Amino acid sequence: MKYPQLASFPELLSQLSEFDAIIDVRSPSEFAEDHIPGAINCPVLDDQERIRVGTMYKQVNAFEAKKVGAALVAKNIASHLEQHFLDKPREWKPLIYCWRGGNRSGSMAHILAKIGWPVVQLDGGYKNYRQHVNTSLPELAKKVQWRVVCGTTGSGKSRLLGALTEIGAQVLDLEQLAEHRGSVLGYLPSQPQPTQKMFESRIWEVLSTFDFEQVVFVESESKKVGNLRVPDSIIEGMRASPCIALELVLEERVALLMEDYAHFVSDPAALNLQLDCLLSLHGKERIESWKNLALQAQMPTLVAQLLELHYDPAYRRSIDKNFTEMPGAVKLFQSGIQDADFTATANAILN
């Protein structure tokens, strides 16, 4: 077989695990926005170099731009060879792609193939992969037998999903994939959210591994998780599916949230900045009283009030409006908030 070989993403889908490396040669900013799951970034032009060459194309001419671009690409490929590939054996098989499967991936694929590696270049590049995700994600979502875990804020839905995963159940944890806890106070300070495209890639990757003869557990999310939009096909499927209602007493809900939101417990000023987002819903007087509770280290009282006056009413409105199967939900009372307690509930669900 002649290398480098060209292949489209749908053709390669069942063979991805056979590649020893998936190499994305686009610039770091392109890679950060989204990439094929498991890919590594070996840019043949970095962000500044790409701008430089692109500007020459527009302001000078294509010939001059190609000369400069070729020199940069050759230098960068040589660097990647020295840093990453010199120890690879003859049978090492990489998949290489860029934006459209053109010059950038072609240059890397040509050199690696000349060395003797069985290189495959992704025909159509990242654009081809992205089209596949956009097309197949709704198709995958329609095959899923959803079981929707419902419950008021602090009832431990995310912990239950984690426990279900640990005992081998199929779980789509949208908040984990979105790196956000789904509420107005749900951002994680040390974890910026992925881009919308990356979020969709992560969902596609998880759904692609599922056995559609088995049920999939998911949390009763709204249409957005932080700044990210849950794909319509998933929302529509969830909202028409059987529900599991998880219940936990108020005191333990408060204790659970104090653990999960420890970054706010230790930083009342940061919490108070977020509370301003609720000003239009609760008015200045109530928000100020909540801020004072935070500053006075009365966090259990503040959390209880937030649950009773904000989160619980909002949850009930959302569930009543959006989840048509909730009236027939299986009700489960969660006893305790330790890992073993959630494992027991997860086993009860599966058994």
mmCIF file of C-alpha atoms in Angstrom:
data_model
loop_
_atom_site.group_PDB
_atom_site.id
_atom_site.type_symbol
_atom_site.label_atom_id
_atom_site.label_comp_id
_atom_site.label_asym_id
_atom_site.label_seq_id
_atom_site.Cartn_x
_atom_site.Cartn_y
_atom_site.Cartn_z
ATOM 1 C CA MET A 1 0.000 0.000 0.000
ATOM 2 C CA LYS A 2 1.257 3.460 -0.905
ATOM 3 C CA TYR A 3 1.683 5.949 1.929
ATOM 4 C CA PRO A 4 0.574 8.474 2.989
ATOM 5 C CA GLN A 5 -2.892 6.988 2.625
ATOM 6 C CA LEU A 6 -5.966 9.259 2.473
ATOM 7 C CA ALA A 7 -9.153 8.298 4.347
ATOM 8 C CA SER A 8 -12.288 10.117 5.547
ATOM 9 C CA PHE A 9 -13.352 10.166 9.181
ATOM 10 C CA PRO A 10 -16.420 7.898 8.845
ATOM 11 C CA GLU A 11 -14.180 5.290 7.180
ATOM 12 C CA LEU A 12 -11.663 5.530 10.041
ATOM 13 C CA LEU A 13 -14.138 5.587 12.918
ATOM 14 C CA SER A 14 -13.933 1.869 13.676
ATOM 15 C CA GLN A 15 -10.137 1.941 13.250
ATOM 16 C CA LEU A 16 -9.188 4.862 15.513
ATOM 17 C CA SER A 17 -7.907 2.560 18.256
ATOM 18 C CA GLU A 18 -5.483 1.005 15.753
ATOM 19 C CA PHE A 19 -3.479 4.232 15.396
ATOM 20 C CA ASP A 20 -0.509 4.684 17.679
ATOM 21 C CA ALA A 21 -0.989 8.472 17.583
ATOM 22 C CA ILE A 22 -3.548 10.946 16.261
ATOM 23 C CA ILE A 23 -1.609 14.092 15.363
ATOM 24 C CA ASP A 24 -3.346 17.444 14.964
ATOM 25 C CA VAL A 25 -0.970 19.771 13.107
ATOM 26 C CA ARG A 26 -3.178 22.853 13.366
ATOM 27 C CA SER A 27 -2.192 25.860 15.463
ATOM 28 C CA PRO A 28 -2.539 25.706 19.271
ATOM 29 C CA SER A 29 -5.626 27.969 19.280
ATOM 30 C CA GLU A 30 -7.396 25.775 16.721
ATOM 31 C CA PHE A 31 -6.528 22.686 18.764
ATOM 32 C CA ALA A 32 -7.766 24.317 21.988
ATOM 33 C CA GLU A 33 -11.160 25.092 20.444
ATOM 34 C CA ASP A 34 -11.758 21.432 19.596
ATOM 35 C CA HIS A 35 -9.975 18.342 18.299
ATOM 36 C CA ILE A 36 -10.472 14.654 17.700
ATOM 37 C CA PRO A 37 -10.559 12.892 21.099
ATOM 38 C CA GLY A 38 -7.124 11.575 22.027
ATOM 39 C CA ALA A 39 -5.238 13.765 19.542
ATOM 40 C CA ILE A 40 -1.938 15.446 20.373
ATOM 41 C CA ASN A 41 -1.001 18.861 19.016
ATOM 42 C CA CYS A 42 2.140 19.148 16.870
ATOM 43 C CA PRO A 43 1.551 22.416 15.000
ATOM 44 C CA VAL A 44 3.418 22.909 11.748
ATOM 45 C CA LEU A 45 2.628 26.629 12.117
ATOM 46 C CA ASP A 46 1.950 28.213 15.489
ATOM 47 C CA ASP A 47 -0.644 30.972 15.875
ATOM 48 C CA GLN A 48 1.717 33.855 15.152
ATOM 49 C CA GLU A 49 3.343 32.072 12.209
ATOM 50 C CA ARG A 50 -0.052 31.309 10.728
ATOM 51 C CA ILE A 51 -1.035 34.972 10.962
ATOM 52 C CA ARG A 52 2.268 36.009 9.388
ATOM 53 C CA VAL A 53 1.891 33.694 6.391
ATOM 54 C CA GLY A 54 -1.787 34.533 5.945
ATOM 55 C CA THR A 55 -1.014 38.239 5.943
ATOM 56 C CA MET A 56 1.648 37.732 3.258
ATOM 57 C CA TYR A 57 -0.892 35.892 1.087
ATOM 58 C CA LYS A 58 -3.180 38.925 1.226
ATOM 59 C CA GLN A 59 -0.695 41.798 1.217
ATOM 60 C CA VAL A 60 2.176 40.449 -0.948
ATOM 61 C CA ASN A 61 1.410 37.355 -3.038
ATOM 62 C CA ALA A 62 0.944 33.602 -2.760
ATOM 63 C CA PHE A 63 4.444 32.738 -4.006
ATOM 64 C CA GLU A 64 6.242 34.792 -1.367
ATOM 65 C CA ALA A 65 3.891 33.510 1.334
ATOM 66 C CA LYS A 66 4.519 29.889 0.317
ATOM 67 C CA LYS A 67 8.292 30.335 0.510
ATOM 68 C CA VAL A 68 8.117 31.712 4.042
ATOM 69 C CA GLY A 69 5.463 29.165 5.051
ATOM 70 C CA ALA A 70 7.486 26.241 3.702
ATOM 71 C CA ALA A 71 10.564 27.301 5.653
ATOM 72 C CA LEU A 72 8.554 27.577 8.883
ATOM 73 C CA VAL A 73 6.760 24.277 8.304
ATOM 74 C CA ALA A 74 10.019 22.442 7.584
ATOM 75 C CA LYS A 75 11.632 23.863 10.726
ATOM 76 C CA ASN A 76 8.664 22.943 12.909
ATOM 77 C CA ILE A 77 8.340 19.406 11.508
ATOM 78 C CA ALA A 78 12.061 18.864 12.139
ATOM 79 C CA SER A 79 11.575 19.986 15.723
ATOM 80 C CA HIS A 80 8.635 17.612 16.236
ATOM 81 C CA LEU A 81 10.661 14.750 14.748
ATOM 82 C CA GLU A 82 13.510 15.369 17.167
ATOM 83 C CA GLN A 83 11.299 15.884 20.217
ATOM 84 C CA HIS A 84 8.530 13.326 19.703
ATOM 85 C CA PHE A 85 9.114 10.774 16.951
ATOM 86 C CA LEU A 86 12.769 9.650 16.751
ATOM 87 C CA ASP A 87 12.132 6.778 19.169
ATOM 88 C CA LYS A 88 9.185 5.380 17.201
ATOM 89 C CA PRO A 89 9.611 1.940 15.551
ATOM 90 C CA ARG A 90 9.025 1.245 11.848
ATOM 91 C CA GLU A 91 5.485 -0.099 12.477
ATOM 92 C CA TRP A 92 4.392 3.059 14.369
ATOM 93 C CA LYS A 93 1.174 4.172 12.662
ATOM 94 C CA PRO A 94 0.044 7.816 12.986
ATOM 95 C CA LEU A 95 -3.136 9.514 11.769
ATOM 96 C CA ILE A 96 -2.467 13.132 10.761
ATOM 97 C CA TYR A 97 -4.935 15.919 10.149
ATOM 98 C CA CYS A 98 -5.241 19.697 9.792
ATOM 99 C CA TRP A 99 -8.255 21.926 9.087
ATOM 100 C CA ARG A 100 -9.232 20.624 5.631
ATOM 101 C CA GLY A 101 -6.667 17.898 4.948
ATOM 102 C CA GLY A 102 -4.515 20.211 2.858
ATOM 103 C CA ASN A 103 -0.959 21.524 2.919
ATOM 104 C CA ARG A 104 -0.312 21.490 6.652
ATOM 105 C CA SER A 105 -1.188 17.840 7.271
ATOM 106 C CA GLY A 106 0.082 16.903 3.802
ATOM 107 C CA SER A 107 3.552 18.246 4.610
ATOM 108 C CA MET A 108 3.824 16.294 7.877
ATOM 109 C CA ALA A 109 2.340 13.135 6.333
ATOM 110 C CA HIS A 110 4.692 13.283 3.334
ATOM 111 C CA ILE A 111 7.846 13.538 5.449
ATOM 112 C CA LEU A 112 6.805 10.815 7.918
ATOM 113 C CA ALA A 113 5.820 8.521 5.034
ATOM 114 C CA LYS A 114 9.185 9.113 3.326
ATOM 115 C CA ILE A 115 10.882 7.999 6.519
ATOM 116 C CA GLY A 116 8.947 4.744 6.252
ATOM 117 C CA TRP A 117 6.042 4.978 8.702
ATOM 118 C CA PRO A 118 2.560 3.797 7.552
ATOM 119 C CA VAL A 119 0.992 7.247 7.732
ATOM 120 C CA VAL A 120 -2.696 7.942 7.153
ATOM 121 C CA GLN A 121 -3.829 11.496 6.387
ATOM 122 C CA LEU A 122 -7.411 12.455 7.239
ATOM 123 C CA ASP A 123 -9.118 13.453 4.015
ATOM 124 C CA GLY A 124 -11.068 16.640 4.662
ATOM 125 C CA GLY A 125 -9.264 17.162 7.967
ATOM 126 C CA TYR A 126 -10.914 18.437 11.131
ATOM 127 C CA LYS A 127 -13.769 19.806 9.009
ATOM 128 C CA ASN A 128 -14.612 16.232 7.968
ATOM 129 C CA TYR A 129 -14.519 15.079 11.607
ATOM 130 C CA ARG A 130 -16.737 17.963 12.698
ATOM 131 C CA GLN A 131 -19.317 17.198 10.007
ATOM 132 C CA HIS A 132 -19.438 13.622 11.258
ATOM 133 C CA VAL A 133 -20.040 14.762 14.854
ATOM 134 C CA ASN A 134 -22.809 17.132 13.763
ATOM 135 C CA THR A 135 -24.495 14.392 11.737
ATOM 136 C CA SER A 136 -24.077 11.430 14.062
ATOM 137 C CA LEU A 137 -24.720 13.083 17.459
ATOM 138 C CA PRO A 138 -28.507 13.371 16.927
ATOM 139 C CA GLU A 139 -28.600 9.825 15.539
ATOM 140 C CA LEU A 140 -26.781 8.451 18.585
ATOM 141 C CA ALA A 141 -28.990 10.424 20.986
ATOM 142 C CA LYS A 142 -32.157 8.945 19.449
ATOM 143 C CA LYS A 143 -30.913 5.416 20.168
ATOM 144 C CA VAL A 144 -30.416 6.045 23.894
ATOM 145 C CA GLN A 145 -32.820 4.678 26.509
ATOM 146 C CA TRP A 146 -32.513 7.537 28.998
ATOM 147 C CA ARG A 147 -33.161 7.276 32.722
ATOM 148 C CA VAL A 148 -33.254 10.786 34.129
ATOM 149 C CA VAL A 149 -32.062 11.356 37.701
ATOM 150 C CA CYS A 150 -34.103 14.222 39.148
ATOM 151 C CA GLY A 151 -33.865 15.854 42.545
ATOM 152 C CA THR A 152 -33.595 19.240 44.183
ATOM 153 C CA THR A 153 -30.237 21.019 44.372
ATOM 154 C CA GLY A 154 -27.973 19.264 46.871
ATOM 155 C CA SER A 155 -29.767 15.918 46.733
ATOM 156 C CA GLY A 156 -26.628 14.287 45.337
ATOM 157 C CA LYS A 157 -27.522 13.675 41.691
ATOM 158 C CA SER A 158 -23.932 14.084 40.474
ATOM 159 C CA ARG A 159 -22.604 11.835 43.234
ATOM 160 C CA LEU A 160 -25.174 9.206 42.311
ATOM 161 C CA LEU A 161 -24.073 9.358 38.669
ATOM 162 C CA GLY A 162 -20.502 8.828 39.844
ATOM 163 C CA ALA A 163 -21.555 5.844 41.941
ATOM 164 C CA LEU A 164 -23.483 4.378 39.000
ATOM 165 C CA THR A 165 -20.373 4.744 36.823
ATOM 166 C CA GLU A 166 -18.251 2.981 39.437
ATOM 167 C CA ILE A 167 -20.499 -0.091 39.462
ATOM 168 C CA GLY A 168 -20.534 -0.338 35.670
ATOM 169 C CA ALA A 169 -23.676 1.517 34.601
ATOM 170 C CA GLN A 170 -23.727 3.686 31.482
ATOM 171 C CA VAL A 171 -23.733 7.386 32.455
ATOM 172 C CA LEU A 172 -23.669 10.653 30.558
ATOM 173 C CA ASP A 173 -22.499 13.243 33.093
ATOM 174 C CA LEU A 174 -23.132 16.523 31.290
ATOM 175 C CA GLU A 175 -21.894 18.674 34.173
ATOM 176 C CA GLN A 176 -18.607 16.793 34.281
ATOM 177 C CA LEU A 177 -18.153 17.169 30.519
ATOM 178 C CA ALA A 178 -19.071 20.871 30.716
ATOM 179 C CA GLU A 179 -16.866 21.454 33.804
ATOM 180 C CA HIS A 180 -19.695 23.299 35.528
ATOM 181 C CA ARG A 181 -22.246 22.389 38.190
ATOM 182 C CA GLY A 182 -25.155 23.748 36.206
ATOM 183 C CA SER A 183 -26.422 26.530 38.490
ATOM 184 C CA VAL A 184 -25.775 30.246 38.842
ATOM 185 C CA LEU A 185 -23.128 29.371 41.454
ATOM 186 C CA GLY A 186 -21.899 26.360 39.503
ATOM 187 C CA TYR A 187 -18.703 27.580 37.871
ATOM 188 C CA LEU A 188 -15.491 25.874 38.981
ATOM 189 C CA PRO A 189 -12.822 28.532 39.653
ATOM 190 C CA SER A 190 -9.847 26.409 38.618
ATOM 191 C CA GLN A 191 -11.554 24.826 35.592
ATOM 192 C CA PRO A 192 -12.650 27.060 32.698
ATOM 193 C CA GLN A 193 -15.416 25.551 30.624
ATOM 194 C CA PRO A 194 -14.545 23.976 27.266
ATOM 195 C CA THR A 195 -15.770 25.531 24.036
ATOM 196 C CA GLN A 196 -19.177 24.545 22.674
ATOM 197 C CA LYS A 197 -17.526 22.423 19.975
ATOM 198 C CA MET A 198 -15.331 20.644 22.527
ATOM 199 C CA PHE A 199 -18.378 19.987 24.738
ATOM 200 C CA GLU A 200 -20.177 18.385 21.800
ATOM 201 C CA SER A 201 -17.087 16.320 20.935
ATOM 202 C CA ARG A 202 -16.949 15.021 24.499
ATOM 203 C CA ILE A 203 -20.644 14.076 24.399
ATOM 204 C CA TRP A 204 -20.186 12.360 21.035
ATOM 205 C CA GLU A 205 -17.185 10.416 22.335
ATOM 206 C CA VAL A 206 -19.129 9.106 25.348
ATOM 207 C CA LEU A 207 -22.269 8.239 23.388
ATOM 208 C CA SER A 208 -20.146 6.385 20.821
ATOM 209 C CA THR A 209 -19.084 3.881 23.488
ATOM 210 C CA PHE A 210 -22.572 2.965 24.694
ATOM 211 C CA ASP A 211 -24.458 -0.289 24.272
ATOM 212 C CA PHE A 212 -27.868 0.959 23.195
ATOM 213 C CA GLU A 213 -29.538 -2.207 24.474
ATOM 214 C CA GLN A 214 -28.778 -0.921 27.991
ATOM 215 C CA VAL A 215 -30.173 2.191 29.695
ATOM 216 C CA VAL A 216 -28.140 5.392 30.117
ATOM 217 C CA PHE A 217 -28.393 7.509 33.257
ATOM 218 C CA VAL A 218 -28.311 11.305 32.978
ATOM 219 C CA GLU A 219 -29.096 14.229 35.277
ATOM 220 C CA SER A 220 -32.167 16.422 34.712
ATOM 221 C CA GLU A 221 -30.274 19.350 33.231
ATOM 222 C CA SER A 222 -31.674 22.526 31.764
ATOM 223 C CA LYS A 223 -30.859 23.492 28.184
ATOM 224 C CA LYS A 224 -27.631 25.156 29.294
ATOM 225 C CA VAL A 225 -24.861 24.032 31.626
ATOM 226 C CA GLY A 226 -23.085 27.247 32.478
ATOM 227 C CA ASN A 227 -22.327 28.893 29.151
ATOM 228 C CA LEU A 228 -22.733 25.695 27.133
ATOM 229 C CA ARG A 229 -25.832 24.494 25.314
ATOM 230 C CA VAL A 230 -26.884 20.861 25.594
ATOM 231 C CA PRO A 231 -27.662 19.514 22.090
ATOM 232 C CA ASP A 232 -31.393 19.635 21.321
ATOM 233 C CA SER A 233 -31.542 15.930 20.465
ATOM 234 C CA ILE A 234 -30.356 15.038 23.976
ATOM 235 C CA ILE A 235 -32.649 17.501 25.749
ATOM 236 C CA GLU A 236 -35.675 16.272 23.796
ATOM 237 C CA GLY A 237 -34.891 12.636 24.564
ATOM 238 C CA MET A 238 -34.283 13.279 28.254
ATOM 239 C CA ARG A 239 -37.464 15.248 28.772
ATOM 240 C CA ALA A 240 -39.644 12.452 27.382
ATOM 241 C CA SER A 241 -37.936 9.651 29.342
ATOM 242 C CA PRO A 242 -38.631 7.844 32.643
ATOM 243 C CA CYS A 243 -37.404 9.653 35.756
ATOM 244 C CA ILE A 244 -35.869 8.679 39.074
ATOM 245 C CA ALA A 245 -36.624 11.152 41.889
ATOM 246 C CA LEU A 246 -33.779 11.339 44.408
ATOM 247 C CA GLU A 247 -34.699 12.760 47.818
ATOM 248 C CA LEU A 248 -32.439 13.870 50.674
ATOM 249 C CA VAL A 249 -33.311 15.714 53.894
ATOM 250 C CA LEU A 250 -32.512 19.436 54.023
ATOM 251 C CA GLU A 251 -29.771 19.167 56.655
ATOM 252 C CA GLU A 252 -27.810 16.677 54.592
ATOM 253 C CA ARG A 253 -28.381 18.665 51.406
ATOM 254 C CA VAL A 254 -26.778 21.640 53.159
ATOM 255 C CA ALA A 255 -23.855 19.489 54.340
ATOM 256 C CA LEU A 256 -23.351 18.079 50.830
ATOM 257 C CA LEU A 257 -23.332 21.517 49.230
ATOM 258 C CA MET A 258 -20.872 22.809 51.837
ATOM 259 C CA GLU A 259 -18.520 20.045 50.673
ATOM 260 C CA ASP A 260 -19.104 20.502 46.943
ATOM 261 C CA TYR A 261 -18.805 24.294 47.112
ATOM 262 C CA ALA A 262 -15.891 24.463 49.531
ATOM 263 C CA HIS A 263 -14.265 27.135 47.342
ATOM 264 C CA PHE A 264 -17.137 29.494 48.174
ATOM 265 C CA VAL A 265 -17.212 28.512 51.849
ATOM 266 C CA SER A 266 -13.554 29.532 52.124
ATOM 267 C CA ASP A 267 -13.980 32.680 50.007
ATOM 268 C CA PRO A 268 -17.138 34.616 50.988
ATOM 269 C CA ALA A 269 -16.137 37.584 48.805
ATOM 270 C CA ALA A 270 -16.194 35.403 45.684
ATOM 271 C CA LEU A 271 -19.563 33.981 46.694
ATOM 272 C CA ASN A 272 -20.984 37.466 47.213
ATOM 273 C CA LEU A 273 -19.940 38.496 43.709
ATOM 274 C CA GLN A 274 -21.958 35.585 42.344
ATOM 275 C CA LEU A 275 -24.951 36.418 44.526
ATOM 276 C CA ASP A 276 -25.314 39.670 42.585
ATOM 277 C CA CYS A 277 -26.550 37.518 39.684
ATOM 278 C CA LEU A 278 -29.707 36.890 41.722
ATOM 279 C CA LEU A 279 -30.434 40.570 42.363
ATOM 280 C CA SER A 280 -33.225 40.866 39.800
ATOM 281 C CA LEU A 281 -34.978 37.795 41.211
ATOM 282 C CA HIS A 282 -34.731 38.497 44.948
ATOM 283 C CA GLY A 283 -34.158 42.208 45.371
ATOM 284 C CA LYS A 284 -31.442 44.230 47.045
ATOM 285 C CA GLU A 285 -32.591 43.692 50.638
ATOM 286 C CA ARG A 286 -32.544 39.895 50.514
ATOM 287 C CA ILE A 287 -29.266 39.757 48.587
ATOM 288 C CA GLU A 288 -27.628 42.041 51.158
ATOM 289 C CA SER A 289 -28.853 39.811 53.976
ATOM 290 C CA TRP A 290 -27.384 36.765 52.234
ATOM 291 C CA LYS A 291 -24.092 38.573 51.711
ATOM 292 C CA ASN A 292 -23.958 39.418 55.413
ATOM 293 C CA LEU A 293 -24.518 35.763 56.308
ATOM 294 C CA ALA A 294 -21.545 34.848 54.094
ATOM 295 C CA LEU A 295 -19.303 37.486 55.643
ATOM 296 C CA GLN A 296 -20.342 36.393 59.144
ATOM 297 C CA ALA A 297 -19.395 32.762 58.341
ATOM 298 C CA GLN A 298 -22.994 31.621 58.741
ATOM 299 C CA MET A 299 -22.770 29.441 55.649
ATOM 300 C CA PRO A 300 -25.190 26.655 56.744
ATOM 301 C CA THR A 301 -27.926 29.243 57.305
ATOM 302 C CA LEU A 302 -27.168 30.927 53.971
ATOM 303 C CA VAL A 303 -27.173 27.630 52.061
ATOM 304 C CA ALA A 304 -30.474 26.571 53.637
ATOM 305 C CA GLN A 305 -32.083 29.892 52.689
ATOM 306 C CA LEU A 306 -30.747 29.701 49.131
ATOM 307 C CA LEU A 307 -32.238 26.227 48.797
ATOM 308 C CA GLU A 308 -35.645 27.074 50.240
ATOM 309 C CA LEU A 309 -36.095 30.496 48.655
ATOM 310 C CA HIS A 310 -34.284 30.165 45.316
ATOM 311 C CA TYR A 311 -33.221 26.710 44.163
ATOM 312 C CA ASP A 312 -36.186 24.587 45.279
ATOM 313 C CA PRO A 313 -38.892 26.808 43.737
ATOM 314 C CA ALA A 314 -36.860 27.113 40.517
ATOM 315 C CA TYR A 315 -36.386 23.327 40.410
ATOM 316 C CA ARG A 316 -40.092 22.624 40.855
ATOM 317 C CA ARG A 317 -41.030 25.064 38.100
ATOM 318 C CA SER A 318 -38.498 23.553 35.712
ATOM 319 C CA ILE A 319 -39.452 19.935 36.423
ATOM 320 C CA ASP A 320 -43.187 20.597 36.133
ATOM 321 C CA LYS A 321 -42.695 22.412 32.841
ATOM 322 C CA ASN A 322 -40.118 20.229 31.121
ATOM 323 C CA PHE A 323 -40.081 16.615 32.336
ATOM 324 C CA THR A 324 -43.333 15.008 31.249
ATOM 325 C CA GLU A 325 -42.615 11.638 32.902
ATOM 326 C CA MET A 326 -41.851 13.080 36.350
ATOM 327 C CA PRO A 327 -45.321 12.343 37.824
ATOM 328 C CA GLY A 328 -44.603 8.617 37.423
ATOM 329 C CA ALA A 329 -41.033 8.782 38.699
ATOM 330 C CA VAL A 330 -39.523 6.068 40.879
ATOM 331 C CA LYS A 331 -38.832 7.769 44.228
ATOM 332 C CA LEU A 332 -35.617 6.939 46.050
ATOM 333 C CA PHE A 333 -34.741 8.287 49.481
ATOM 334 C CA GLN A 334 -31.002 8.851 49.832
ATOM 335 C CA SER A 335 -29.823 7.962 53.332
ATOM 336 C CA GLY A 336 -26.534 9.721 54.105
ATOM 337 C CA ILE A 337 -23.984 11.482 51.899
ATOM 338 C CA GLN A 338 -20.957 9.204 52.189
ATOM 339 C CA ASP A 339 -19.630 7.313 49.161
ATOM 340 C CA ALA A 340 -20.980 4.045 50.529
ATOM 341 C CA ASP A 341 -24.459 5.577 50.826
ATOM 342 C CA PHE A 342 -24.514 6.556 47.154
ATOM 343 C CA THR A 343 -23.110 3.166 46.125
ATOM 344 C CA ALA A 344 -25.987 1.517 47.986
ATOM 345 C CA THR A 345 -28.504 3.708 46.145
ATOM 346 C CA ALA A 346 -26.828 3.001 42.807
ATOM 347 C CA ASN A 347 -27.039 -0.748 43.440
ATOM 348 C CA ALA A 348 -30.687 -0.381 44.399
ATOM 349 C CA ILE A 349 -31.389 1.317 41.084
ATOM 350 C CA LEU A 350 -29.653 -1.384 39.025
ATOM 351 C CA ASN A 351 -31.144 -4.261 41.002
#
